[in-house]
CSV table of C-alpha atoms in Angstrom, one decimal:
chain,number,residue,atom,x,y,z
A,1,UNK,CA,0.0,0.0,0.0
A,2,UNK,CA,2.8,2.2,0.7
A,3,UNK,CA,4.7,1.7,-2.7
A,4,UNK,CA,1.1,2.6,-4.2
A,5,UNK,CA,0.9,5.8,-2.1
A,6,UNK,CA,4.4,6.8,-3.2
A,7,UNK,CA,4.0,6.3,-6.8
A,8,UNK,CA,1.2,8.4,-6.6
A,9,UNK,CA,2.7,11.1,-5.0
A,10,UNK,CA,6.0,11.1,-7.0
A,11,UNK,CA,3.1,11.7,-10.2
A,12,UNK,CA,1.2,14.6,-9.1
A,13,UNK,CA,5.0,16.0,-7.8
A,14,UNK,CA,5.9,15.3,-11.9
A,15,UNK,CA,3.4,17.5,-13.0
A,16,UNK,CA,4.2,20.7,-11.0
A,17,UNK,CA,5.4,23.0,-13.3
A,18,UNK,CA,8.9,24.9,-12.3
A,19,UNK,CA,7.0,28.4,-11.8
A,20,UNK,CA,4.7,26.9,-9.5
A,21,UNK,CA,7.5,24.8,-7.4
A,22,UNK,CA,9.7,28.6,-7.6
A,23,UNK,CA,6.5,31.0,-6.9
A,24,UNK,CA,5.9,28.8,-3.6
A,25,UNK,CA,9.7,28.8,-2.6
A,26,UNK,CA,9.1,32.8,-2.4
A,27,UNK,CA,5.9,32.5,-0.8
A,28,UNK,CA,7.1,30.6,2.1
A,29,UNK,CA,10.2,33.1,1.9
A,30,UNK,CA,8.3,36.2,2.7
A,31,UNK,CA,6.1,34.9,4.9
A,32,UNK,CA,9.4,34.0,6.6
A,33,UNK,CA,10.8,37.1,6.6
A,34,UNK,CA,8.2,39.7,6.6
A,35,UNK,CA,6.6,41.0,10.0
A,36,UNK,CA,3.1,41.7,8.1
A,37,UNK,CA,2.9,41.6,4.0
A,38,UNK,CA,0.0,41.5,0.9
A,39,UNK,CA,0.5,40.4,-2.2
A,40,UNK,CA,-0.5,43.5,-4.1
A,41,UNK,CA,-0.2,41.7,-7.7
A,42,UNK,CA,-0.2,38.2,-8.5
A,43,UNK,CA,-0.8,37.6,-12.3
A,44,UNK,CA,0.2,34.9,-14.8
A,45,UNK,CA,-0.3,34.4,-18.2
A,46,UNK,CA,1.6,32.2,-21.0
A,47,UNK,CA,4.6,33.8,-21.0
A,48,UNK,CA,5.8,35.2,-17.4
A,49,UNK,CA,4.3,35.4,-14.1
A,50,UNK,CA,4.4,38.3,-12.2
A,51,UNK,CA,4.2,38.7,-8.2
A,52,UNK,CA,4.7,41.7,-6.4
A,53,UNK,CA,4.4,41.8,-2.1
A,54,UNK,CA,4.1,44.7,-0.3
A,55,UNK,CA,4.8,45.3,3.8
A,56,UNK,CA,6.6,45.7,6.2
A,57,UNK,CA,10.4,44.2,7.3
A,58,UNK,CA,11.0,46.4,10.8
A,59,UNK,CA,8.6,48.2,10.9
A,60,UNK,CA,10.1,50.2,7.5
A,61,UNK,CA,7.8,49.8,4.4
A,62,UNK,CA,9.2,47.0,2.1
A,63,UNK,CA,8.2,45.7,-1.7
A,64,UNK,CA,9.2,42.4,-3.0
A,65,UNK,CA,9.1,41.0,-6.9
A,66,UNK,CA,8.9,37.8,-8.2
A,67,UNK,CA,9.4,37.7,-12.5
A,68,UNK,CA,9.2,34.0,-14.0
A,69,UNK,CA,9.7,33.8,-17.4
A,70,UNK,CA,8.1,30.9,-19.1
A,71,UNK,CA,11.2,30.9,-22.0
A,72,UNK,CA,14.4,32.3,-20.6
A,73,UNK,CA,15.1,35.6,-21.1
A,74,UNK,CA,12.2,36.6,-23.3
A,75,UNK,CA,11.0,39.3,-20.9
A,76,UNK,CA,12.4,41.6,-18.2
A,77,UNK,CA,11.0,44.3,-15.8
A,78,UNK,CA,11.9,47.6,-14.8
A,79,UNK,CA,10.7,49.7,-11.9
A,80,UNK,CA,10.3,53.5,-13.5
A,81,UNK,CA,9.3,56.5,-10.9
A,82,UNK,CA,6.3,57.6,-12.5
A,83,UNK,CA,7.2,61.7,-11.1
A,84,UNK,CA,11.2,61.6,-12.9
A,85,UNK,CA,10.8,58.6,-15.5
A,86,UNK,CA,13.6,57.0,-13.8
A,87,UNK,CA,14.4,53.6,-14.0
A,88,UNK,CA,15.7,50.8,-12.1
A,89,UNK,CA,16.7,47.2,-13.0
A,90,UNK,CA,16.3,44.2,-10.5
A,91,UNK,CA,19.3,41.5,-10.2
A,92,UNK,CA,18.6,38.2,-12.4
A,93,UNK,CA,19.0,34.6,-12.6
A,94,UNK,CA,20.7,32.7,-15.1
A,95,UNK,CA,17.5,32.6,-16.9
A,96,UNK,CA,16.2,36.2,-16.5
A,97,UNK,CA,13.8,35.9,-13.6
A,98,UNK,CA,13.8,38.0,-10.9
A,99,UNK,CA,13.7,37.0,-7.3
A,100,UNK,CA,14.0,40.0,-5.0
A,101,UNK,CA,12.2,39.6,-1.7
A,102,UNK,CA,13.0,43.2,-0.6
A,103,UNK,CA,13.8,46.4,-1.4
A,104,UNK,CA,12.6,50.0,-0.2
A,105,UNK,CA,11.5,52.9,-2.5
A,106,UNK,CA,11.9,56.7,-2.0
A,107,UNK,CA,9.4,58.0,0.4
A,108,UNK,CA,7.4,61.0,-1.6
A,109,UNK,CA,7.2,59.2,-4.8
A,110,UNK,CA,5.0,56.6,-6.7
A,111,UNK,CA,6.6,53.7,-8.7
A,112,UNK,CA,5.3,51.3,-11.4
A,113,UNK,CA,6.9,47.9,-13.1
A,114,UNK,CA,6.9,47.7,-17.0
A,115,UNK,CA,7.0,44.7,-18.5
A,116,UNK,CA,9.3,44.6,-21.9
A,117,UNK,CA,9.9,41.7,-24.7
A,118,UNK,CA,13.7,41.3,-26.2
A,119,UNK,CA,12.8,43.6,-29.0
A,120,UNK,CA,11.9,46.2,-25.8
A,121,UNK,CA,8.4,46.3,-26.7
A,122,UNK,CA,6.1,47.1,-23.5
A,123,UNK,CA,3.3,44.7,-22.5
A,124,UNK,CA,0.4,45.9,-21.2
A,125,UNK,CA,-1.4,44.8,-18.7
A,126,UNK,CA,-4.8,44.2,-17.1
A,127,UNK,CA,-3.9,46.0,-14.2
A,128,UNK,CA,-2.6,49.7,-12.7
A,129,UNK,CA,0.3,49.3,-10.8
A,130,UNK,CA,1.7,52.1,-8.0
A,131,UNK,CA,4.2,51.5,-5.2
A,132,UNK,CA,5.2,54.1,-2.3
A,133,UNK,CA,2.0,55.5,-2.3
A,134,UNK,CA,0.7,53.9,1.6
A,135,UNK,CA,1.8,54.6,5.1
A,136,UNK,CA,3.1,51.8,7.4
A,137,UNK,CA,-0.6,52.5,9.0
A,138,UNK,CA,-2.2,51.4,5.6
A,139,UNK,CA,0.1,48.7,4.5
A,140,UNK,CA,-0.7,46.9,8.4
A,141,UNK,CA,-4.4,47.3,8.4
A,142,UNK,CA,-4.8,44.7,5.8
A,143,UNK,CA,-2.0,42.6,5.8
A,144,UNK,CA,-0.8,39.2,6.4
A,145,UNK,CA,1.2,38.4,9.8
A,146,UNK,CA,4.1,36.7,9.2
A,147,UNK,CA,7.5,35.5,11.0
A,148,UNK,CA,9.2,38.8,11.2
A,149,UNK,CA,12.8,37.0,10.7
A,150,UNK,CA,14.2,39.6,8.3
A,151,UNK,CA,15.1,39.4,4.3
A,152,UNK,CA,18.3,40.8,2.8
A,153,UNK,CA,17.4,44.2,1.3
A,154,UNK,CA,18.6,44.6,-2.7
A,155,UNK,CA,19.7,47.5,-4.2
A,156,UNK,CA,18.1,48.2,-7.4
A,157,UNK,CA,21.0,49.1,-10.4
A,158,UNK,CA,20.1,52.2,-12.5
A,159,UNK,CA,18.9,51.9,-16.1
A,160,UNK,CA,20.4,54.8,-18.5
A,161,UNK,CA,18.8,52.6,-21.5
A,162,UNK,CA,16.5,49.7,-21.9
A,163,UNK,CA,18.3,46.0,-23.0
A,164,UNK,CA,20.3,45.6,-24.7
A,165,UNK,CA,21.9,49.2,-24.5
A,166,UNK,CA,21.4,49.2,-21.0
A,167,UNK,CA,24.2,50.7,-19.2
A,168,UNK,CA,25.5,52.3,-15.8
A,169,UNK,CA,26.7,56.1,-16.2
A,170,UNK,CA,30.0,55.8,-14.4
A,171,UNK,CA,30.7,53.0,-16.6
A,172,UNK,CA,29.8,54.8,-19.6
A,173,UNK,CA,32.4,57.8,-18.3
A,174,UNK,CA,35.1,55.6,-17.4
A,175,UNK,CA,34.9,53.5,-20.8
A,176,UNK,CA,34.6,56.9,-22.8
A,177,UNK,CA,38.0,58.5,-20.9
A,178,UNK,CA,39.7,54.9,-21.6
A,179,UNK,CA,38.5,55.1,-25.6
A,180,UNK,CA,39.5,59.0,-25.9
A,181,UNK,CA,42.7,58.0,-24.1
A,182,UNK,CA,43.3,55.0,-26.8
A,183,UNK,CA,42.5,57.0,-29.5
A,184,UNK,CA,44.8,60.0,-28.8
A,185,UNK,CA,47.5,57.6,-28.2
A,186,UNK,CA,46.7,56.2,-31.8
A,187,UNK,CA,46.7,59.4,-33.3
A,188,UNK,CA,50.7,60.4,-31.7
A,189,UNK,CA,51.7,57.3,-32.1
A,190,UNK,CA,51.0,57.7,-36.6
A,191,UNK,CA,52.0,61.3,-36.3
A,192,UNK,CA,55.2,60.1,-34.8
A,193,UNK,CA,55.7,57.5,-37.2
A,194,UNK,CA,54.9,59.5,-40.1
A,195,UNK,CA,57.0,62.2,-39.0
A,196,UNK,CA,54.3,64.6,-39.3
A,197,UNK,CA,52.8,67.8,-37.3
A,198,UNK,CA,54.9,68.6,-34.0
A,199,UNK,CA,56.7,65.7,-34.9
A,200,UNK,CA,57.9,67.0,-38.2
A,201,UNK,CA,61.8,68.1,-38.8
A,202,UNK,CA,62.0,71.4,-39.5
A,203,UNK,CA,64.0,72.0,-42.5
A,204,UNK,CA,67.5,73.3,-41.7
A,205,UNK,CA,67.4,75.9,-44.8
A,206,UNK,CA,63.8,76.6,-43.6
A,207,UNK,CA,64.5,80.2,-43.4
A,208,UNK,CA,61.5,83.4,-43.6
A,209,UNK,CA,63.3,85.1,-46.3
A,210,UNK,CA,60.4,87.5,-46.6
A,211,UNK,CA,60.2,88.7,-43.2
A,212,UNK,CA,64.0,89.2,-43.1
A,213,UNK,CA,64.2,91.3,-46.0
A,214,UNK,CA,61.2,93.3,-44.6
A,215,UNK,CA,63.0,93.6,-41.2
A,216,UNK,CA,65.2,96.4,-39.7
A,217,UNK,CA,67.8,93.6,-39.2
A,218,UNK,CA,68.1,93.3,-43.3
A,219,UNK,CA,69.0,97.2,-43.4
A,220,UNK,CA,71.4,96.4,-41.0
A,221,UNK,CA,73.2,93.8,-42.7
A,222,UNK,CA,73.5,95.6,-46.1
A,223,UNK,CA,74.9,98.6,-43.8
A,224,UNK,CA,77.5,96.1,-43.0
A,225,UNK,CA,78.2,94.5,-46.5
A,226,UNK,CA,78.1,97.5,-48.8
A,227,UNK,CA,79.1,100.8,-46.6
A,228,UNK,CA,82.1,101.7,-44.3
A,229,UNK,CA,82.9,104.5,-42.0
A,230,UNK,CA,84.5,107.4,-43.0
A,231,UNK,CA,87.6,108.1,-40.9
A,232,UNK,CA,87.1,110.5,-37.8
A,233,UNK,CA,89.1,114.1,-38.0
A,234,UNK,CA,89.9,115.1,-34.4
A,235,UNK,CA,89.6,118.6,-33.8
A,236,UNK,CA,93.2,119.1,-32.1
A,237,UNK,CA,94.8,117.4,-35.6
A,238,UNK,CA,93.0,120.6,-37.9
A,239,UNK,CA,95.8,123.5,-38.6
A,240,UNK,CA,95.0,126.6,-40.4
A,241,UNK,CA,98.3,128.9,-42.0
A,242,UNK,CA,97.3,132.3,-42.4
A,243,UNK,CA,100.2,134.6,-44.3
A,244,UNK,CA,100.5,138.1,-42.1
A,245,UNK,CA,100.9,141.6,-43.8
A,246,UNK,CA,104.5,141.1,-43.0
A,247,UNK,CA,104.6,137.9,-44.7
A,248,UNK,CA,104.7,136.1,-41.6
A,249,UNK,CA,103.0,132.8,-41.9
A,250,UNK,CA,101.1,131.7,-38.2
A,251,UNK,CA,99.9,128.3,-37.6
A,252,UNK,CA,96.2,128.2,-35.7
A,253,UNK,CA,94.2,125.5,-35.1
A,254,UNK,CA,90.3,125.8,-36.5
A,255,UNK,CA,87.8,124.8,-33.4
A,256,UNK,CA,86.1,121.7,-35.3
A,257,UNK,CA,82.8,120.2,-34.0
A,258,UNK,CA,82.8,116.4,-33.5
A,259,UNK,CA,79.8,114.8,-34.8
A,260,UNK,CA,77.5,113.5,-32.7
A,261,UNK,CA,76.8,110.5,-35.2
A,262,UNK,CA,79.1,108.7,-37.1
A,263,UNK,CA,78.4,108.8,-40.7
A,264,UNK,CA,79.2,106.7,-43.5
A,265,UNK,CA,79.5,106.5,-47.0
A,266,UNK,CA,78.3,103.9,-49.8
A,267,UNK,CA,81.2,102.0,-51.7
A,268,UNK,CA,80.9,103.0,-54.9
A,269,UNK,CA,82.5,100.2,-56.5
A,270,UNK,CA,79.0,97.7,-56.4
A,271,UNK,CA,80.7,94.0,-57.5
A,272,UNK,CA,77.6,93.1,-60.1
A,273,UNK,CA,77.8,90.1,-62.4
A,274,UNK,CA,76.5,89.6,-65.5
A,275,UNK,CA,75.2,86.4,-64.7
A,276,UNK,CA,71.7,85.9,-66.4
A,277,UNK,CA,69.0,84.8,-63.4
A,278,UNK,CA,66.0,84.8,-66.0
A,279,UNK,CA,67.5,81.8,-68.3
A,280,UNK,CA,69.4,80.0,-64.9
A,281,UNK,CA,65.7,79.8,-63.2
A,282,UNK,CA,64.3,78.7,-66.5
A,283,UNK,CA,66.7,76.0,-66.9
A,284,UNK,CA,66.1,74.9,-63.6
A,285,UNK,CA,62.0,74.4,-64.2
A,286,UNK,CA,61.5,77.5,-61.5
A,287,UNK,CA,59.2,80.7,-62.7
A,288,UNK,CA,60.6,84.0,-63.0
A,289,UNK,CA,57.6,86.4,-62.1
A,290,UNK,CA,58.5,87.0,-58.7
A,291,UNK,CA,55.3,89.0,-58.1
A,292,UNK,CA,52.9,85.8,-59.2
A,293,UNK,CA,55.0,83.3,-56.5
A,294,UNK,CA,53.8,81.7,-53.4
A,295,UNK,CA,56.1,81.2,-50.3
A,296,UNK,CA,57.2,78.1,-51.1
A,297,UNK,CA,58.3,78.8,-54.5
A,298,UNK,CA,60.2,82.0,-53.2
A,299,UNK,CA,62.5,79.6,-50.6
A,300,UNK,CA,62.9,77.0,-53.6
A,301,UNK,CA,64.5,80.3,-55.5
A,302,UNK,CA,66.5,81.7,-52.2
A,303,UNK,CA,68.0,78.6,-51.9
A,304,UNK,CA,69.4,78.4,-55.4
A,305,UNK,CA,70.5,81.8,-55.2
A,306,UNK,CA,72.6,80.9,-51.7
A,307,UNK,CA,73.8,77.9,-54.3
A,308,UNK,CA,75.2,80.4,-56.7
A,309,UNK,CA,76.6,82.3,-54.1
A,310,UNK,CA,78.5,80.1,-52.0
A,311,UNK,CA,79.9,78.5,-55.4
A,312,UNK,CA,80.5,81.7,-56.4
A,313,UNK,CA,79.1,82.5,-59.7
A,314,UNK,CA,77.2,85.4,-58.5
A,315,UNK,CA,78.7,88.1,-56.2
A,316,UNK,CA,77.5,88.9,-53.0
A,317,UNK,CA,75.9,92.1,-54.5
A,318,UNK,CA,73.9,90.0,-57.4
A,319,UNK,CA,72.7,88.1,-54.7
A,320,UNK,CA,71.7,90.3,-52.6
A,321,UNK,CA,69.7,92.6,-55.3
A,322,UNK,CA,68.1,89.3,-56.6
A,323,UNK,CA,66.9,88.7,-53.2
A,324,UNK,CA,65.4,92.3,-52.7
A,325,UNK,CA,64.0,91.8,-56.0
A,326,UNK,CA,62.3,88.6,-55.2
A,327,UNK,CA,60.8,88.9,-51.9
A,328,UNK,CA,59.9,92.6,-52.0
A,329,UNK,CA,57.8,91.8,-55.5
C-alpha cells in the first residue's frame, strides 16, 4: 500500500510546473521574513508570471518582486518612478527571472513595473500598478502576519537605457576616458611614425626670407656689406696757415665740431655680375615672375641663389639685389 501511495505522490510532484514549485519557494520566503505583508499583484499568463508583495520588514515599508519567465530571457521588468521617469533594473537569474524579496522605495514618490519583450516592446497589462504611495498604517491594516525573521534588502541598479543598451553612467564615463585616451595615443603614435605635425623636422634651410628682407635687421646687414665708415678728423689734428701783412705765416688750429653720429658713406664700387637669373631659373624648371610666387616657390628660389653664391658664380651684391627683387615683388 505504501509503494502505491508513493507512486502516486511522486506523479502529481511530476506535473508541477517549475513556476509553481519557484512561486511557492518565495511565498514561504516572505512569509518567513516579513513581519506583516499583501500580495498587491499576483498575475500569470503564457509567458511570465508576475508577483509583487508589499509590507513591512522592521517596521520600515518594504516591496518584494517575483518575475518567472516561461522561455528564458524573453522578458524583463523595470521599476520606472512615474514623477522623474527613472528607471531601475532588478538582479537576475541565469534565466532572467527576478527574485527580490526586498527592497525599499523613496518615500514621496510613486513607482510602477513595465514589463518589456527582447525587442523592448512594452506589455500591457490588465492591471494599474503604483508603489510608495501607503503609510506603514495602511500597509498593516490589511495585511498578512508573518514571521518577522528579516530578508536581505537589494539594491536596485540604474537603467540609462533599456536591453540591450542598458548601461550604468559611471561605466559609460570611465569607458569613454579609456577610448579617448586609446584614440589619442593612436593618433601620436602615426604622427610620430609619419614624421608629421609637432613631430615634423624642420627643415635646416627653412629660413623666412620675406620677413627678413622686410626687417630692420636686413637694413642692418647691407649697412654692414656695402658701406664703411669714413675716418674721424679730431679737432686738435686741424691746422690753419694764415700769411700776415709782414709775410709772416702763423699756424692756428680751427675749433672743429665732432659729430654726434658717425656717418658713413656707400662703396661705390657695387661687384655686379653679369650672370643671367631669367635663363638660370628657366633652366632649372623654377618661374621667374616674382610678383605671381607663393612662399614656397620664393625659398625654392632663395636657396638656389645661396647655391650660386656660396659657389661663387654670383657676387654677394647679385645676390643680394636678386633677393630684394624677389621677396619685395
Amino acid at each position: 500500500m505504501k509503494i502505491v501511495f508513493n507512486l502516486i505522490l511522486a506523479f502529481f510532484l511530476s506535473l508541477t510546473t517549475p513556476v509553481v514549485t519557484a512561486k511557492a519557494e518565495y511565498q514561504a520566503d516572505v512569509n518567513k521574513g516579513y513581519d506583516s505583508y499583501s500580495y498587491i499583484v499576483d498575475y500569470e499568463n503564457s509567458y511570465y508570471s508576475l508577483v509583487v508583495v508589499e509590507g513591512l520588514v522592521d517596521d520600515k515599508i518594504t516591496y518584494g518582486v517575483f518575475f518567472f519567465n516561461d522561455v528564458s530571457r524573453a522578458y524583463y521588468i523595470t521599476l520606472v518612478n512615474e514623477q522623474t521617469g527613472l528607471r531601475q533594473l532588478f538582479p537576475e537569474t541565469n534565466r532572467g527571472d527576478v527574485y527580490v524579496l526586498g527592497f525599499q522605495v523613496e518615500k514621496g514618490s510613486s513607482y510602477t513595473i513595465l514589463i518589456r519583450d527582447k525587442k523592448s516592446h512594452e506589455q500591457h497589462l490588465p492591471f494599474e500598478l503604483s508603489l510608495g504611495l501607503k503609510t506603514e498604517e495602511e500597509i498593516g491594516l490589511s495585511a498578512t502576519v508573518g514571521l518577522g525573521k528579516g530578508v536581505s534588502m537589494t539594491d536596485l541598479e540604474t537603467a540609462y537605457w533599456f536591453k540591450p543598451f542598458k548601461i550604468n553612467l559611471p561605466a559609460l564615463i570611465v569607458s569613454f576616458f579609456i577610448a579617448l585616451a586609446i584614440v589619442s595615443l593612436i593618433v601620436i603614435i602615426y604622427f610620430y611614425r609619419r614624421k608629421k605635425g609637432v613631430f615634423q623636422k624642420k627643415d635646416e634651410s627653412d629660413f623666412d626670407f620675406e620677413k627678413f628682407i622686410n626687417s630692420d635687421e636686413f637694413d642692418h646687414f647691407l649697412s654692414k656689406e656695402i658701406e664703411k665708415p669714413v675716418f674721424e678728423i679730431k679737432p686738435e689734428d686741424v691746422t690753419v696757415e694764415e700769411v700776415m701783412e709782414d709775410g709772416t705765416i702763423v699756424v692756428i688750429k680751427e675749433e672743429v665740431t665732432e659729430p654726434v653720429y658717425k656717418r658713413y658713406e656707400r662703396d661705390v664700387e657695387v661687384e655686379l655680375s653679369n650672370f643671367n637669373f631669367i635663363e638660370y631659373l628657366e633652366k632649372e624648371g623654377l618661374p621667374t615672375d616674382y610678383a605671381q610666387l607663393d612662399d614656397e616657390t620664393k625659398n625654392q628660389i632663395t636657396l638656389r641663389l645661396m647655391y650660386l653664391k656660396d659657389q661663387n658664380l654670383i657676387t654677394v651684391d647679385d645676390y643680394l639685389k636678386e633677393i630684394s627683387k624677389l621677396w619685395k615683388s
